[in-house]
Coordinates of N, CA and C in Angstrom, one line a residue:
X13 N 87.9 112.0 52.7 CA 87.2 113.0 52.0 C 88.2 114.6 52.2
X14 N 88.9 114.7 53.2 CA 89.7 115.4 53.6 C 91.2 115.4 53.0
X15 N 91.1 114.0 52.5 CA 93.0 113.9 52.4 C 92.3 114.2 50.4
X16 N 91.5 113.7 49.6 CA 91.3 114.3 48.6 C 91.1 115.6 48.4
X17 N 90.6 116.3 49.0 CA 90.0 117.9 48.8 C 91.6 118.4 49.4
X18 N 92.6 117.7 49.8 CA 94.0 118.5 49.9 C 94.4 117.8 49.2
X19 N 94.6 116.8 48.4 CA 95.6 116.5 47.2 C 95.1 117.3 46.0
X20 N 93.9 117.3 46.3 CA 93.3 118.5 44.8 C 93.8 119.8 45.2
X21 N 93.9 120.4 46.4 CA 94.2 121.8 46.4 C 95.9 121.9 46.1
X22 N 96.8 120.6 46.4 CA 98.1 120.8 46.3 C 98.7 120.5 44.7
X23 N 97.6 119.8 43.9 CA 98.1 119.9 42.8 C 97.7 120.5 42.2
X24 N 96.9 121.4 41.9 CA 97.1 122.8 41.6 C 98.1 123.6 41.5
X25 N 98.6 123.9 43.5 CA 99.6 124.5 43.6 C 100.6 124.4 43.4
X26 N 101.3 123.0 42.8 CA 102.6 122.8 42.9 C 102.9 122.6 41.4
X27 N 104.2 123.6 41.6 CA 105.0 123.8 40.3 C 106.5 123.1 39.8
X28 N 106.6 122.3 39.3 CA 108.6 121.8 39.2 C 108.7 122.6 37.8
X29 N 109.9 123.1 38.2 CA 110.7 123.8 36.6 C 109.7 124.4 36.0
X30 N 108.4 125.2 36.0 CA 107.6 125.4 35.3 C 106.6 125.1 34.5
X31 N 106.6 123.4 34.7 CA 105.8 122.6 34.7 C 104.7 122.0 35.7
X32 N 103.5 122.0 35.6 CA 102.7 121.7 36.2 C 102.5 120.5 37.1
X33 N 102.9 120.0 38.5 CA 102.7 118.6 38.9 C 101.6 118.4 38.3
X34 N 100.7 118.8 38.1 CA 98.9 118.5 38.4 C 99.0 117.2 36.9
X35 N 99.7 117.8 35.8 CA 99.8 117.0 34.8 C 100.5 114.9 35.3
X36 N 101.7 115.5 35.5 CA 102.1 113.9 36.2 C 101.4 113.4 37.0
X37 N 101.0 114.2 37.9 CA 100.2 113.7 39.2 C 98.9 112.9 38.9
X38 N 98.1 113.1 37.6 CA 96.7 113.1 37.4 C 97.1 111.4 36.5
X39 N 98.2 111.3 36.2 CA 98.5 109.9 35.5 C 98.8 108.7 36.4
X40 N 98.7 109.7 38.0 CA 98.5 108.2 38.9 C 97.3 108.0 39.2
X41 N 95.6 108.3 38.6 CA 95.0 108.1 38.9 C 94.8 106.4 38.6
X42 N 95.7 105.9 37.8 CA 94.9 104.2 37.4 C 96.5 103.5 38.5
X43 N 96.3 104.4 39.4 CA 97.0 103.6 40.9 C 96.1 103.9 41.9
X44 N 95.0 104.2 41.8 CA 93.6 104.6 43.3 C 93.3 103.4 43.5
X45 N 93.0 102.4 42.5 CA 92.8 101.0 43.2 C 94.0 100.0 43.9
X46 N 94.9 100.7 43.9 CA 96.1 100.2 45.0 C 96.1 100.9 46.3
X47 N 95.6 102.2 47.0 CA 96.0 102.9 47.0 C 94.8 103.3 48.2
X48 N 93.6 103.2 47.9 CA 92.9 103.5 48.9 C 92.6 102.2 49.7
X49 N 91.9 102.8 51.1 CA 91.4 101.6 52.4 C 91.1 100.4 52.0
X50 N 91.5 99.3 52.4 CA 90.8 98.2 52.0 C 91.3 97.8 50.1
X51 N 92.0 98.3 49.9 CA 92.3 97.5 48.5 C 93.5 96.2 48.9
X52 N 93.1 95.4 47.7 CA 93.6 94.3 47.7 C 95.4 94.4 47.7
X53 N 95.8 93.7 48.0 CA 97.3 93.6 48.8 C 98.3 93.1 47.3
X54 N 97.4 93.0 45.9 CA 98.5 92.2 45.3 C 99.1 93.9 44.6
X55 N 100.1 93.4 43.9 CA 101.0 94.7 43.5 C 100.3 95.5 42.4
X56 N 101.1 96.6 42.3 CA 100.3 97.0 41.4 C 100.9 97.2 40.2
X57 N 100.0 97.4 39.7 CA 99.7 97.4 38.2 C 101.2 97.7 37.1
X58 N 101.0 97.5 35.8 CA 102.5 97.7 35.0 C 102.1 99.5 34.7
X59 N 100.8 99.3 34.4 CA 100.6 101.0 33.9 C 100.4 101.4 35.3
X60 N 100.1 101.0 36.6 CA 100.6 102.4 38.1 C 102.1 102.2 38.1
X61 N 102.6 101.6 37.6 CA 104.0 101.6 38.0 C 104.7 102.5 36.6
X62 N 104.7 102.6 36.1 CA 104.9 103.4 34.5 C 104.7 104.9 34.8
X63 N 103.1 104.8 35.4 CA 102.7 106.5 35.6 C 103.7 107.4 36.8
X64 N 103.7 106.3 37.8 CA 104.7 106.6 38.8 C 105.8 106.9 39.0
X65 N 106.6 106.3 37.6 CA 108.1 106.3 37.3 C 108.2 107.5 36.4
X66 N 106.5 107.8 36.1 CA 107.3 109.6 35.5 C 106.9 110.6 35.9
X67 N 106.5 110.2 37.1 CA 106.7 111.4 37.9 C 108.1 111.8 38.7
X68 N 107.8 113.4 38.2 CA 109.5 114.0 39.0 C 109.5 113.9 40.2
X69 N 110.5 112.9 40.9 CA 110.8 113.2 42.3 C 110.8 114.3 42.9
X70 N 110.8 116.0 42.4 CA 110.5 117.2 43.1 C 109.4 117.1 43.1
X71 N 108.5 116.6 41.9 CA 107.4 117.1 42.2 C 106.1 116.2 43.6
X72 N 106.5 114.8 43.3 CA 105.8 114.2 44.8 C 106.5 114.8 46.2
X73 N 108.3 115.1 45.8 CA 108.6 115.5 47.4 C 107.7 116.9 47.8
X74 N 107.4 117.7 46.8 CA 106.8 119.0 46.9 C 105.9 119.0 47.2
X75 N 104.8 118.0 46.8 CA 103.2 117.8 46.9 C 103.1 117.1 48.3
X76 N 104.2 116.3 48.9 CA 104.2 115.8 49.9 C 104.2 116.6 51.2
X77 N 105.3 117.6 50.6 CA 105.7 119.3 52.1 C 104.5 119.8 51.8
X78 N 104.3 120.5 50.8 CA 103.2 121.0 50.8 C 101.4 120.6 51.7
X79 N 101.6 119.3 51.3 CA 100.1 118.8 51.8 C 100.4 118.6 53.6
X80 N 101.3 118.2 54.3 CA 101.6 118.3 55.3 C 101.4 119.5 55.8
X81 N 101.8 120.6 55.5 CA 101.2 121.6 55.8 C 100.1 122.1 55.7
X82 N 99.3 121.8 55.3 CA 98.0 122.3 55.4 C 97.1 122.2 56.3
X83 N 97.1 121.1 57.1 CA 96.3 121.0 58.5 C 96.2 122.0 59.0
X84 N 97.7 122.5 59.5 CA 98.1 123.6 60.3 C 97.6 124.8 59.9
X85 N 97.6 125.2 58.6 CA 97.0 126.1 57.8 C 95.3 126.2 58.0
X86 N 94.9 125.0 57.9 CA 93.4 125.1 57.9 C 93.0 124.8 59.0
X87 N 93.7 125.3 60.4 CA 93.0 124.8 62.1 C 92.5 123.5 61.7
X88 N 92.9 122.6 61.4 CA 92.7 121.2 61.9 C 93.8 120.4 62.5
X89 N 93.2 119.3 63.5 CA 94.4 118.4 63.7 C 95.1 118.1 62.5
X90 N 97.0 117.9 63.3 CA 97.6 117.6 62.3 C 97.5 115.9 62.2
X91 N 97.5 115.6 60.5 CA 97.3 114.5 60.3 C 98.2 113.3 60.9
X92 N 98.0 112.2 61.5 CA 99.1 111.5 62.2 C 99.0 110.2 61.3
X93 N 100.3 109.5 60.5 CA 100.2 108.6 59.7 C 100.9 107.5 60.3
X94 N 100.2 106.1 60.3 CA 101.2 105.1 60.8 C 101.8 103.8 59.7

């Protein structure tokens, strides 16, 4: 649940070249079934791949940068992804 809230905050806050990343990142909802814990190991759908390709790399990178700083700013333990 913390991750969902974190991503929602990042989506609202991230802007690339004057255009909101929210629009691009919301298109990734079609990829949800491929990235949740316990997801099937099948390849993502063409729709998911097309949505990912449509997101500018700056948008994705800035979103990860912001998300990685949130735990410290919220005084919660740093996330550790293996």
